Coordinates of C-alpha atoms in Angstrom, one line a residue:
X1 CA 5.1 -35.7 -33.3
X2 CA 8.0 -36.0 -30.9
X3 CA 10.3 -34.2 -33.4
X4 CA 13.8 -33.8 -32.1
X5 CA 13.5 -36.4 -29.3
X6 CA 16.5 -38.7 -29.5
X7 CA 16.4 -42.2 -27.9
X8 CA 19.3 -44.4 -26.9
X9 CA 18.7 -48.0 -25.8
X10 CA 20.8 -51.0 -24.8
X11 CA 20.3 -54.3 -26.6
X12 CA 18.7 -56.0 -23.6
X13 CA 16.2 -53.1 -23.3
X14 CA 15.5 -53.2 -27.0
X15 CA 14.7 -56.9 -26.7
X16 CA 12.0 -56.2 -24.0
X17 CA 10.5 -53.3 -25.9
X18 CA 10.2 -55.3 -29.1
X19 CA 8.4 -58.1 -27.1
X20 CA 6.1 -55.5 -25.5
X21 CA 5.3 -53.9 -28.9
X22 CA 4.3 -57.3 -30.3
X23 CA 2.0 -58.2 -27.4
X24 CA 0.5 -54.9 -26.3
X25 CA -3.3 -54.6 -26.9
X26 CA -3.1 -51.1 -28.2
X27 CA -2.3 -50.3 -31.8
X28 CA -1.1 -46.7 -31.1
X29 CA 1.2 -47.7 -28.3
X30 CA 2.6 -50.6 -30.3
X31 CA 3.2 -48.4 -33.3
X32 CA 4.9 -45.7 -31.2
X33 CA 7.1 -48.2 -29.5
X34 CA 8.2 -49.8 -32.7
X35 CA 9.0 -46.3 -34.2
X36 CA 10.9 -45.4 -31.0
X37 CA 13.0 -48.6 -31.4
X38 CA 13.7 -47.9 -35.0
X39 CA 14.9 -44.3 -34.2
X40 CA 17.0 -45.3 -31.2
X41 CA 20.7 -45.2 -31.2
X42 CA 22.2 -48.4 -29.8
X43 CA 24.3 -48.2 -26.6
X44 CA 27.1 -50.6 -26.2
X45 CA 27.3 -50.6 -22.4
X46 CA 25.1 -53.4 -21.2
X47 CA 25.3 -52.5 -17.5
X48 CA 23.7 -49.0 -17.6
X49 CA 26.1 -46.3 -16.9
X50 CA 24.7 -43.8 -19.4
X51 CA 22.5 -40.8 -18.9
X52 CA 19.6 -42.6 -20.6
X53 CA 16.9 -44.5 -18.8
X54 CA 17.5 -48.2 -19.1
X55 CA 16.9 -51.4 -17.1
X56 CA 17.7 -50.9 -13.3
X57 CA 18.2 -47.1 -13.6
X58 CA 16.2 -44.8 -11.4
X59 CA 14.0 -42.2 -13.1
X60 CA 12.1 -39.1 -11.9
X61 CA 9.3 -38.2 -14.3
X62 CA 5.8 -36.6 -14.6
X63 CA 3.1 -38.1 -16.9
X64 CA 0.4 -35.7 -18.1
X65 CA -1.0 -33.6 -15.3
X66 CA 0.1 -36.1 -12.6
X67 CA 2.6 -35.4 -9.9
X68 CA 6.3 -36.3 -10.1
X69 CA 7.2 -39.9 -9.5
X70 CA 10.6 -41.4 -8.7
X71 CA 10.8 -45.1 -9.7
X72 CA 13.4 -47.8 -10.6
X73 CA 12.9 -49.4 -14.0
X74 CA 12.9 -53.2 -13.5
X75 CA 12.2 -56.5 -15.1
X76 CA 8.6 -57.5 -14.4
X77 CA 9.7 -60.6 -12.4
X78 CA 11.1 -58.3 -9.7
X79 CA 8.5 -55.6 -9.5
X80 CA 7.0 -56.1 -6.1
X81 CA 8.2 -52.9 -4.5
X82 CA 6.2 -49.7 -4.6
X83 CA 9.1 -47.8 -6.2
X84 CA 9.3 -50.4 -9.1
X85 CA 8.3 -49.5 -12.7
X86 CA 8.1 -52.5 -14.9
X87 CA 9.8 -52.2 -18.3
X88 CA 6.8 -54.3 -19.6
X89 CA 4.3 -51.6 -18.6
X90 CA 3.2 -48.9 -21.0
X91 CA 4.8 -46.2 -18.9
X92 CA 8.0 -48.2 -18.4
X93 CA 8.3 -48.7 -22.1
X94 CA 7.7 -44.9 -22.6
X95 CA 10.6 -43.8 -20.4
X96 CA 13.2 -46.2 -21.8
X97 CA 15.8 -44.5 -23.9
X98 CA 15.0 -40.9 -22.7
X99 CA 17.3 -38.7 -20.7
X100 CA 16.7 -35.9 -18.3
X101 CA 14.9 -32.9 -19.8
X102 CA 13.3 -34.8 -22.6
X103 CA 9.5 -34.7 -23.2
X104 CA 7.7 -37.4 -25.2
X105 CA 4.1 -37.6 -26.2
X106 CA 3.0 -41.0 -25.0
X107 CA -0.4 -42.8 -24.8
X108 CA -2.0 -43.3 -21.4
X109 CA -4.2 -46.3 -20.5
X110 CA -7.1 -44.8 -22.4
X111 CA -5.0 -44.2 -25.5
X112 CA -4.9 -40.4 -25.1
X113 CA -1.5 -38.8 -25.8
X114 CA 0.0 -37.1 -22.7
X115 CA 3.4 -35.5 -22.1
X116 CA 5.9 -37.8 -20.5
X117 CA 8.6 -35.5 -19.0
X118 CA 11.8 -37.0 -17.6
X119 CA 13.4 -34.7 -15.0
X120 CA 16.2 -36.9 -13.6
X121 CA 18.0 -40.2 -14.3
X122 CA 20.2 -42.0 -11.8
X123 CA 22.6 -44.5 -13.4
X124 CA 22.2 -48.0 -12.0
X125 CA 25.9 -48.7 -12.1
X126 CA 27.7 -45.6 -10.7
X127 CA 24.8 -43.7 -9.1
X128 CA 25.6 -40.6 -11.2
X129 CA 22.6 -38.3 -11.3
X130 CA 21.6 -36.6 -14.6
X131 CA 19.0 -33.8 -14.2
X132 CA 17.5 -31.6 -16.8
X133 CA 19.6 -28.6 -17.6
X134 CA 16.8 -26.1 -16.7
X135 CA 16.8 -27.5 -13.1
X136 CA 14.4 -29.8 -11.3
X137 CA 10.7 -29.1 -11.7

């Protein structure tokens, strides 16, 4: 499952994800999140200038058969806006560490595995957009 998907996370994101994995009330989501953290390459840039989804970056994605969404990954304490996606949510934890063009099987709220497809990532620091190589969906 999820063979060939590479993850890259910053230390601050890894901290939040490990906390979520230990408190989430779903064994499958917890296990997948811990596995994701174990497989992830650690990024040294704490601000978020990479092509990978991290705290404060903007991400365009599609989850399962749903429509595309464009959100900003944020700390739960500042998630009041409609465009916010909490890193503490199941979906927020799923997109962390992915880059444009990657697809990950991730559990929905009912525990069913769905495709989580990241189509674009906009860096929080420099505004650089990374889109999947095949083009936008």
